């Protein structure tokens, strides 16, 4: 374990006020079969936490990395659409310019201010905790476009709602991710999006209230419900444990060391007590922590076998539940209450599209096979046809985005088009019967059809539809997404 940790980092948790569970030694008295089963279940449960850690590290810690966005507690506006060069997360959205906030709430809450936005422009703030649950929303659907001020607080804050704050939003973890999406109406609309983004504001509560300066912070800490001034707090990952790559996450036992760390970002929920007790048998979530180098060769082998079992279980779940349509994106994303301990749902949600919206905010019909049930590849051509008056039913807008496999990243192509969406409708051609056909293939379908061309890679791919603020017809199943038809 010490080979992965910096000495300073071990001490950091003693002063960070993070929740710890009872001390335990690593994997004492555990049989190989039990260790394998615990590792499997811990992996399925923990994959979202480890992936979230990797992404937040890339976005807000690794200053020299290609994916670095900005430090914690600083809103970063990205006034562009995502491209194939953005590789940190799977299935990136290229519909809406993002603003992103990596929130560290250990010291004090943050105050998020949203300006008044024209009614015709969709926007949303998606609040995601360290478990990857969508625990709250603000925006066009939930709070309207009239502007507002929101206080985001961690699990240990007990203050009262300050004057000037419209709503207090509480998270069960100290580290959170807030994703702002601002609709782009067309290629000439980016300056307007920048103007909206300039109105988004994030500040510590002490700054919002004009409370004590840093020299008075210690005294302020002694007063109930009085917040200290703004101070710089290093995120534990800058001092403790580097992430591992997605490929390494599949087989490297260091996965469980990172999981062990992330469990200390908030108190253990009551509904996870039994699971946490099982994980503690391997040292996960304890003071001693998971220590791969302290395991016997037999137990270490069993742990790695459990990791492989988790991926086998995931592959089976995709084949039997997702590809058959029994489980859709509407089932996979949402609050803790909605997921209700179904950790495979949460793992699948992260693999298929981490930080996906809850279905009432955005619905994601996935085109993973053609209408014959076969995987799609760039060596074939396909069409997607929306009959007249059967475009996706939404209050905001819709899109169809191309992703390669197995990475699920955007696909580079000669016309730099990664999706087709409803703002493009004026430039798309419709058939004589009023239907709209999208041509999905690697090579151009010809100049006369290129306006409706969604370029595919040479190899395997899949497509995601996105319905922002969907109507009931999409959510109750009365509207069905069209399939991808293979053409000769």
Tab-separated table of C-alpha atoms in Angstrom, residues 15-403:
chain	number	residue	atom	x	y	z
A	15	UNK	CA	-6.793	16.282	9.527
A	16	UNK	CA	-9.374	16.239	6.729
A	17	UNK	CA	-12.279	15.188	8.910
A	18	UNK	CA	-13.223	12.298	6.641
A	19	UNK	CA	-15.429	9.520	7.964
A	20	UNK	CA	-13.565	6.322	8.861
A	21	UNK	CA	-14.898	2.936	9.824
A	22	UNK	CA	-13.575	0.619	12.505
A	23	UNK	CA	-9.987	-0.579	12.268
A	24	UNK	CA	-9.513	-3.932	10.586
A	25	UNK	CA	-6.598	-5.938	9.347
A	26	UNK	CA	-6.634	-6.988	5.733
A	27	UNK	CA	-8.384	-10.248	4.798
A	28	UNK	CA	-7.763	-12.196	7.996
A	29	UNK	CA	-9.785	-15.391	8.304
A	30	UNK	CA	-11.265	-15.125	4.790
A	31	UNK	CA	-11.316	-18.187	2.550
A	32	UNK	CA	-10.433	-17.980	-1.120
A	33	UNK	CA	-14.036	-18.572	-2.159
A	34	UNK	CA	-15.291	-15.876	0.210
A	35	UNK	CA	-12.617	-13.420	-0.932
A	36	UNK	CA	-13.582	-14.019	-4.554
A	37	UNK	CA	-17.271	-13.407	-3.860
A	38	UNK	CA	-16.555	-10.288	-1.805
A	39	UNK	CA	-14.240	-8.939	-4.508
A	40	UNK	CA	-16.880	-9.520	-7.172
A	41	UNK	CA	-19.616	-7.727	-5.256
A	42	UNK	CA	-17.280	-4.959	-4.096
A	43	UNK	CA	-16.168	-4.385	-7.666
A	44	UNK	CA	-19.712	-4.111	-9.024
A	45	UNK	CA	-20.595	-1.741	-6.187
A	46	UNK	CA	-17.364	0.253	-6.377
A	47	UNK	CA	-16.721	0.657	-10.105
A	48	UNK	CA	-18.682	3.937	-10.319
A	49	UNK	CA	-16.783	5.411	-7.366
A	50	UNK	CA	-13.406	4.503	-8.855
A	51	UNK	CA	-14.329	5.800	-12.310
A	52	UNK	CA	-15.635	9.051	-10.832
A	53	UNK	CA	-12.355	9.410	-8.933
A	54	UNK	CA	-10.362	8.920	-12.140
A	55	UNK	CA	-12.344	11.540	-14.009
A	56	UNK	CA	-12.316	14.146	-11.240
A	57	UNK	CA	-8.578	13.632	-10.903
A	58	UNK	CA	-8.131	14.228	-14.637
A	59	UNK	CA	-10.410	17.273	-14.635
A	60	UNK	CA	-9.354	19.048	-11.440
A	61	UNK	CA	-6.065	17.638	-10.106
A	62	UNK	CA	-3.722	16.612	-12.912
A	63	UNK	CA	-2.698	20.080	-14.077
A	64	UNK	CA	-0.321	18.693	-16.669
A	65	UNK	CA	-2.863	16.323	-18.159
A	66	UNK	CA	-4.654	16.789	-21.460
A	67	UNK	CA	-8.103	16.631	-19.797
A	68	UNK	CA	-7.449	19.174	-17.023
A	69	UNK	CA	-10.305	21.703	-16.735
A	70	UNK	CA	-9.590	23.683	-13.579
A	71	UNK	CA	-9.233	23.460	-9.782
A	72	UNK	CA	-11.869	22.414	-7.291
A	73	UNK	CA	-14.607	24.901	-6.380
A	74	UNK	CA	-14.014	26.866	-9.575
A	75	UNK	CA	-16.628	26.894	-12.318
A	76	UNK	CA	-15.093	26.107	-15.693
A	77	UNK	CA	-17.028	27.225	-18.781
A	78	UNK	CA	-16.300	25.268	-21.936
A	79	UNK	CA	-17.584	27.397	-24.796
A	80	UNK	CA	-17.252	24.704	-27.427
A	81	UNK	CA	-18.723	21.338	-28.238
A	82	UNK	CA	-16.921	18.100	-27.418
A	83	UNK	CA	-14.840	16.449	-30.164
A	84	UNK	CA	-12.994	13.126	-30.605
A	85	UNK	CA	-10.042	14.724	-28.784
A	86	UNK	CA	-12.042	14.642	-25.525
A	87	UNK	CA	-11.272	11.205	-24.151
A	88	UNK	CA	-11.693	11.363	-20.349
A	89	UNK	CA	-15.309	10.207	-20.299
A	90	UNK	CA	-17.278	7.739	-22.363
A	91	UNK	CA	-20.205	8.829	-24.544
A	92	UNK	CA	-19.511	12.581	-24.287
A	93	UNK	CA	-22.369	14.885	-25.193
A	94	UNK	CA	-21.701	17.105	-28.203
A	95	UNK	CA	-25.111	18.833	-28.056
A	96	UNK	CA	-24.621	21.404	-25.347
A	97	UNK	CA	-21.548	23.382	-24.320
A	98	UNK	CA	-20.676	22.396	-20.776
A	99	UNK	CA	-19.832	24.276	-17.642
A	100	UNK	CA	-18.326	22.084	-14.938
A	101	UNK	CA	-17.833	22.352	-11.213
A	102	UNK	CA	-15.809	19.911	-9.131
A	103	UNK	CA	-17.066	20.707	-5.642
A	104	UNK	CA	-15.132	20.162	-2.391
A	105	UNK	CA	-17.560	20.789	0.478
A	106	UNK	CA	-15.383	19.741	3.418
A	107	UNK	CA	-14.702	23.294	4.548
A	108	UNK	CA	-17.991	24.989	3.741
A	109	UNK	CA	-20.898	24.993	1.286
A	110	UNK	CA	-20.846	26.645	-2.111
A	111	UNK	CA	-23.396	29.122	-3.443
A	112	UNK	CA	-24.349	28.711	-7.104
A	113	UNK	CA	-26.048	31.626	-8.841
A	114	UNK	CA	-27.876	31.221	-12.151
A	115	UNK	CA	-28.885	34.241	-14.269
A	116	UNK	CA	-32.215	34.775	-15.989
A	117	UNK	CA	-32.118	32.928	-19.319
A	118	UNK	CA	-34.470	33.368	-22.285
A	119	UNK	CA	-37.370	30.926	-22.147
A	120	UNK	CA	-36.530	29.347	-25.502
A	121	UNK	CA	-33.079	28.164	-24.351
A	122	UNK	CA	-32.869	24.897	-22.435
A	123	UNK	CA	-30.337	24.634	-19.629
A	124	UNK	CA	-29.786	22.372	-16.644
A	125	UNK	CA	-27.577	21.899	-13.606
A	126	UNK	CA	-27.084	18.218	-12.791
A	127	UNK	CA	-25.831	17.500	-9.256
A	128	UNK	CA	-23.856	14.241	-8.979
A	129	UNK	CA	-22.326	12.837	-5.794
A	130	UNK	CA	-19.268	10.600	-5.379
A	131	UNK	CA	-21.479	7.532	-5.788
A	132	UNK	CA	-22.564	8.929	-9.219
A	133	UNK	CA	-26.171	9.350	-8.069
A	134	UNK	CA	-28.052	12.284	-9.611
A	135	UNK	CA	-29.282	13.739	-6.347
A	136	UNK	CA	-30.719	17.050	-7.585
A	137	UNK	CA	-31.459	19.275	-10.596
A	138	UNK	CA	-31.917	22.951	-11.316
A	139	UNK	CA	-32.784	24.360	-14.730
A	140	UNK	CA	-35.506	24.797	-17.320
A	141	UNK	CA	-37.464	21.711	-16.300
A	142	UNK	CA	-37.257	21.995	-12.516
A	143	UNK	CA	-36.754	25.646	-11.542
A	144	UNK	CA	-37.466	27.534	-14.753
A	145	UNK	CA	-35.433	30.132	-16.621
A	146	UNK	CA	-36.023	33.029	-14.242
A	147	UNK	CA	-32.688	32.699	-12.428
A	148	UNK	CA	-31.930	31.548	-8.901
A	149	UNK	CA	-29.420	31.107	-6.088
A	150	UNK	CA	-28.692	27.660	-4.650
A	151	UNK	CA	-26.579	26.530	-1.711
A	152	UNK	CA	-24.781	23.185	-2.121
A	153	UNK	CA	-23.868	21.657	1.257
A	154	UNK	CA	-22.041	18.486	2.292
A	155	UNK	CA	-23.092	15.894	4.878
A	156	UNK	CA	-21.557	17.691	7.861
A	157	UNK	CA	-23.049	21.173	7.402
A	158	UNK	CA	-25.840	22.123	9.801
A	159	UNK	CA	-26.366	25.827	9.111
A	160	UNK	CA	-29.622	27.579	8.315
A	161	UNK	CA	-30.696	28.864	4.921
A	162	UNK	CA	-28.988	32.245	4.418
A	163	UNK	CA	-30.904	35.254	3.182
A	164	UNK	CA	-30.765	35.479	-0.595
A	165	UNK	CA	-30.599	31.710	-1.124
A	166	UNK	CA	-33.605	30.166	-2.878
A	167	UNK	CA	-32.866	26.539	-2.045
A	168	UNK	CA	-30.441	24.449	0.018
A	169	UNK	CA	-29.242	21.345	-1.826
A	170	UNK	CA	-27.679	18.702	0.400
A	171	UNK	CA	-25.270	15.990	-0.698
A	172	UNK	CA	-24.349	12.842	1.208
A	173	UNK	CA	-20.713	13.127	0.036
A	174	UNK	CA	-18.154	15.874	0.433
A	175	UNK	CA	-17.027	15.708	-3.178
A	176	UNK	CA	-19.532	16.352	-5.936
A	177	UNK	CA	-19.667	17.117	-9.621
A	178	UNK	CA	-22.089	19.662	-11.063
A	179	UNK	CA	-22.588	19.623	-14.827
A	180	UNK	CA	-24.186	22.662	-16.468
A	181	UNK	CA	-25.634	22.159	-19.950
A	182	UNK	CA	-26.554	25.220	-22.017
A	183	UNK	CA	-28.350	24.671	-25.301
A	184	UNK	CA	-26.622	25.781	-28.481
A	185	UNK	CA	-29.244	26.787	-31.031
A	186	UNK	CA	-26.925	26.549	-34.042
A	187	UNK	CA	-23.386	27.245	-35.265
A	188	UNK	CA	-23.922	31.031	-35.048
A	189	UNK	CA	-25.198	30.867	-31.464
A	190	UNK	CA	-21.952	30.304	-29.538
A	191	UNK	CA	-21.533	33.951	-28.505
A	192	UNK	CA	-24.985	33.832	-26.938
A	193	UNK	CA	-24.028	30.665	-25.046
A	194	UNK	CA	-20.882	32.405	-23.803
A	195	UNK	CA	-23.015	35.264	-22.513
A	196	UNK	CA	-25.203	32.829	-20.565
A	197	UNK	CA	-22.165	31.016	-19.186
A	198	UNK	CA	-20.677	34.331	-18.046
A	199	UNK	CA	-23.712	34.765	-15.810
A	200	UNK	CA	-23.167	31.493	-13.940
A	201	UNK	CA	-21.434	32.158	-10.624
A	202	UNK	CA	-19.971	29.935	-7.883
A	203	UNK	CA	-18.582	31.170	-4.558
A	204	UNK	CA	-17.962	29.812	-1.052
A	205	UNK	CA	-20.748	30.614	1.405
A	206	UNK	CA	-18.438	32.771	3.508
A	207	UNK	CA	-17.676	34.916	0.469
A	208	UNK	CA	-21.373	35.132	-0.416
A	209	UNK	CA	-22.098	36.342	3.139
A	210	UNK	CA	-19.027	38.589	3.380
A	211	UNK	CA	-17.858	36.737	6.479
A	212	UNK	CA	-14.480	36.803	8.261
A	213	UNK	CA	-11.114	37.087	6.563
A	214	UNK	CA	-8.623	34.214	6.686
A	215	UNK	CA	-6.935	35.624	9.828
A	216	UNK	CA	-10.212	35.203	11.710
A	217	UNK	CA	-11.012	31.712	10.419
A	218	UNK	CA	-9.914	29.856	13.555
A	219	UNK	CA	-12.111	32.008	15.785
A	220	UNK	CA	-15.061	31.685	13.438
A	221	UNK	CA	-14.798	27.908	13.577
A	222	UNK	CA	-15.612	28.018	17.290
A	223	UNK	CA	-18.945	29.765	16.748
A	224	UNK	CA	-22.041	27.684	15.938
A	225	UNK	CA	-23.385	28.161	12.418
A	226	UNK	CA	-20.733	30.764	11.615
A	227	UNK	CA	-18.611	29.825	8.655
A	228	UNK	CA	-14.871	30.409	8.361
A	229	UNK	CA	-13.490	32.421	5.482
A	230	UNK	CA	-12.356	30.936	2.241
A	231	UNK	CA	-9.196	28.877	2.522
A	232	UNK	CA	-7.367	26.645	0.097
A	233	UNK	CA	-7.951	22.945	0.671
A	234	UNK	CA	-5.959	20.351	-1.214
A	235	UNK	CA	-8.021	17.488	-2.508
A	236	UNK	CA	-6.889	14.162	-0.983
A	237	UNK	CA	-6.094	12.726	-4.398
A	238	UNK	CA	-3.353	15.306	-4.849
A	239	UNK	CA	-1.593	13.875	-1.821
A	240	UNK	CA	-2.719	10.311	-1.500
A	241	UNK	CA	-3.368	8.000	-4.418
A	242	UNK	CA	-3.031	8.359	-8.155
A	243	UNK	CA	-5.828	6.886	-10.284
A	244	UNK	CA	-5.331	4.011	-12.678
A	245	UNK	CA	-6.443	3.780	-16.285
A	246	UNK	CA	-9.712	2.227	-17.377
A	247	UNK	CA	-7.855	-0.815	-18.682
A	248	UNK	CA	-5.970	-1.203	-15.405
A	249	UNK	CA	-9.217	-0.926	-13.465
A	250	UNK	CA	-10.274	-4.266	-14.946
A	251	UNK	CA	-7.461	-6.326	-13.403
A	252	UNK	CA	-5.263	-4.270	-11.042
A	253	UNK	CA	-6.034	-4.860	-7.316
A	254	UNK	CA	-5.111	-1.213	-6.783
A	255	UNK	CA	-8.740	-0.694	-7.802
A	256	UNK	CA	-9.721	-1.648	-4.259
A	257	UNK	CA	-7.208	0.763	-2.730
A	258	UNK	CA	-8.889	3.594	-4.633
A	259	UNK	CA	-12.327	2.313	-3.651
A	260	UNK	CA	-11.171	2.232	-0.034
A	261	UNK	CA	-10.153	5.901	-0.326
A	262	UNK	CA	-13.405	7.033	-1.951
A	263	UNK	CA	-15.483	5.445	0.813
A	264	UNK	CA	-13.982	8.010	3.166
A	265	UNK	CA	-15.529	10.940	1.278
A	266	UNK	CA	-18.721	10.735	3.325
A	267	UNK	CA	-20.458	8.787	6.098
A	268	UNK	CA	-21.600	5.239	5.383
A	269	UNK	CA	-25.301	5.155	4.443
A	270	UNK	CA	-27.445	2.920	6.653
A	271	UNK	CA	-28.583	0.830	3.690
A	272	UNK	CA	-24.965	-0.078	2.899
A	273	UNK	CA	-23.953	-1.221	6.392
A	274	UNK	CA	-24.140	-4.956	5.587
A	275	UNK	CA	-22.258	-4.547	2.312
A	276	UNK	CA	-19.616	-2.395	3.988
A	277	UNK	CA	-19.194	-5.055	6.681
A	278	UNK	CA	-18.512	-7.672	3.997
A	279	UNK	CA	-16.030	-5.401	2.226
A	280	UNK	CA	-14.270	-4.773	5.537
A	281	UNK	CA	-13.297	-8.454	5.597
A	282	UNK	CA	-10.848	-7.554	2.819
A	283	UNK	CA	-9.904	-4.320	4.571
A	284	UNK	CA	-11.938	-2.142	2.204
A	285	UNK	CA	-13.318	0.912	3.986
A	286	UNK	CA	-11.368	0.349	7.219
A	287	UNK	CA	-8.611	2.297	8.946
A	288	UNK	CA	-6.082	-0.285	7.834
A	289	UNK	CA	-7.454	-0.220	4.313
A	290	UNK	CA	-7.142	-2.740	1.511
A	291	UNK	CA	-3.518	-3.801	1.204
A	292	UNK	CA	-2.823	-5.973	-1.812
A	293	UNK	CA	0.778	-6.545	-0.759
A	294	UNK	CA	-0.369	-8.042	2.558
A	295	UNK	CA	-2.576	-10.692	0.954
A	296	UNK	CA	-1.460	-14.277	0.558
A	297	UNK	CA	-0.914	-15.410	-3.043
A	298	UNK	CA	-4.087	-17.515	-2.824
A	299	UNK	CA	-6.275	-14.652	-1.586
A	300	UNK	CA	-4.780	-12.195	-4.088
A	301	UNK	CA	-5.535	-14.632	-6.900
A	302	UNK	CA	-9.083	-14.988	-5.598
A	303	UNK	CA	-9.529	-11.201	-5.517
A	304	UNK	CA	-8.410	-10.915	-9.138
A	305	UNK	CA	-10.748	-13.766	-10.080
A	306	UNK	CA	-13.567	-11.834	-8.391
A	307	UNK	CA	-12.785	-8.828	-10.573
A	308	UNK	CA	-13.086	-11.017	-13.674
A	309	UNK	CA	-16.359	-12.434	-12.307
A	310	UNK	CA	-17.728	-8.896	-12.036
A	311	UNK	CA	-17.045	-8.243	-15.717
A	312	UNK	CA	-18.592	-11.589	-16.654
A	313	UNK	CA	-21.698	-10.586	-14.699
A	314	UNK	CA	-21.767	-7.229	-16.477
A	315	UNK	CA	-21.456	-8.838	-19.923
A	316	UNK	CA	-24.323	-11.186	-19.067
A	317	UNK	CA	-26.429	-8.275	-17.835
A	318	UNK	CA	-25.883	-6.338	-21.064
A	319	UNK	CA	-26.711	-9.333	-23.247
A	320	UNK	CA	-29.770	-10.506	-21.330
A	321	UNK	CA	-31.231	-7.259	-20.026
A	322	UNK	CA	-30.034	-4.247	-22.030
A	323	UNK	CA	-29.739	-5.662	-25.534
A	324	UNK	CA	-33.149	-7.301	-25.174
A	325	UNK	CA	-34.713	-4.006	-24.112
A	326	UNK	CA	-35.763	-5.275	-20.685
A	327	UNK	CA	-33.623	-2.555	-19.097
A	328	UNK	CA	-33.208	0.905	-20.658
A	329	UNK	CA	-31.324	4.064	-19.761
A	330	UNK	CA	-34.434	5.204	-17.934
A	331	UNK	CA	-33.790	2.428	-15.402
A	332	UNK	CA	-30.064	3.049	-14.935
A	333	UNK	CA	-29.711	6.705	-13.948
A	334	UNK	CA	-31.179	8.524	-10.979
A	335	UNK	CA	-31.172	8.968	-7.235
A	336	UNK	CA	-30.045	6.538	-4.566
A	337	UNK	CA	-33.692	5.827	-3.801
A	338	UNK	CA	-34.433	4.953	-7.405
A	339	UNK	CA	-31.441	2.617	-7.852
A	340	UNK	CA	-32.357	1.007	-4.516
A	341	UNK	CA	-29.219	-1.073	-4.063
A	342	UNK	CA	-29.153	-2.480	-7.593
A	343	UNK	CA	-25.422	-1.960	-7.994
A	344	UNK	CA	-25.251	-3.666	-11.388
A	345	UNK	CA	-27.584	-0.989	-12.740
A	346	UNK	CA	-25.223	1.670	-11.444
A	347	UNK	CA	-22.130	-0.060	-12.848
A	348	UNK	CA	-23.805	-0.408	-16.246
A	349	UNK	CA	-24.847	3.246	-16.201
A	350	UNK	CA	-21.253	4.333	-15.651
A	351	UNK	CA	-19.833	2.067	-18.350
A	352	UNK	CA	-22.471	2.976	-20.909
A	353	UNK	CA	-22.386	6.707	-20.162
A	354	UNK	CA	-21.119	8.041	-16.862
A	355	UNK	CA	-22.944	11.163	-15.623
A	356	UNK	CA	-25.987	10.378	-17.733
A	357	UNK	CA	-29.110	12.301	-16.814
A	358	UNK	CA	-32.089	10.927	-14.952
A	359	UNK	CA	-34.821	10.008	-17.466
A	360	UNK	CA	-37.121	12.913	-16.625
A	361	UNK	CA	-34.275	15.273	-17.624
A	362	UNK	CA	-32.993	13.322	-20.628
A	363	UNK	CA	-33.958	9.966	-22.095
A	364	UNK	CA	-31.361	7.936	-24.009
A	365	UNK	CA	-32.653	5.304	-26.442
A	366	UNK	CA	-29.577	3.326	-27.479
A	367	UNK	CA	-29.026	1.852	-30.936
A	368	UNK	CA	-26.586	-0.990	-30.170
A	369	UNK	CA	-27.596	-3.355	-32.956
A	370	UNK	CA	-29.372	-3.053	-36.280
A	371	UNK	CA	-32.991	-4.098	-36.704
A	372	UNK	CA	-31.838	-7.682	-37.357
A	373	UNK	CA	-30.105	-7.796	-33.986
A	374	UNK	CA	-26.585	-7.672	-35.451
A	375	UNK	CA	-23.748	-5.412	-34.244
A	376	UNK	CA	-23.162	-2.382	-36.463
A	377	UNK	CA	-19.933	-1.773	-38.342
A	378	UNK	CA	-18.616	0.822	-40.768
A	379	UNK	CA	-18.274	-1.773	-43.510
A	380	UNK	CA	-22.071	-1.634	-43.835
A	381	UNK	CA	-24.527	1.217	-44.432
A	382	UNK	CA	-27.656	1.909	-42.366
A	383	UNK	CA	-30.614	4.257	-42.286
A	384	UNK	CA	-32.657	5.634	-39.395
A	385	UNK	CA	-36.063	6.921	-40.494
A	386	UNK	CA	-38.477	9.015	-38.466
A	387	UNK	CA	-41.966	8.835	-40.056
A	388	UNK	CA	-43.899	12.044	-40.526
A	389	UNK	CA	-44.919	13.573	-37.186
A	390	UNK	CA	-42.887	10.934	-35.325
A	391	UNK	CA	-39.792	12.930	-34.408
A	392	UNK	CA	-38.647	12.391	-30.799
A	393	UNK	CA	-41.220	13.982	-28.420
A	394	UNK	CA	-39.407	16.570	-26.320
A	395	UNK	CA	-39.933	19.873	-24.549
A	396	UNK	CA	-36.366	20.941	-25.371
A	397	UNK	CA	-34.477	19.173	-28.197
A	398	UNK	CA	-33.166	15.790	-29.403
A	399	UNK	CA	-30.070	14.329	-31.047
A	400	UNK	CA	-28.521	11.139	-32.469
A	401	UNK	CA	-24.789	10.796	-31.695
A	402	UNK	CA	-22.221	8.383	-33.141
A	403	UNK	CA	-19.759	6.512	-30.868
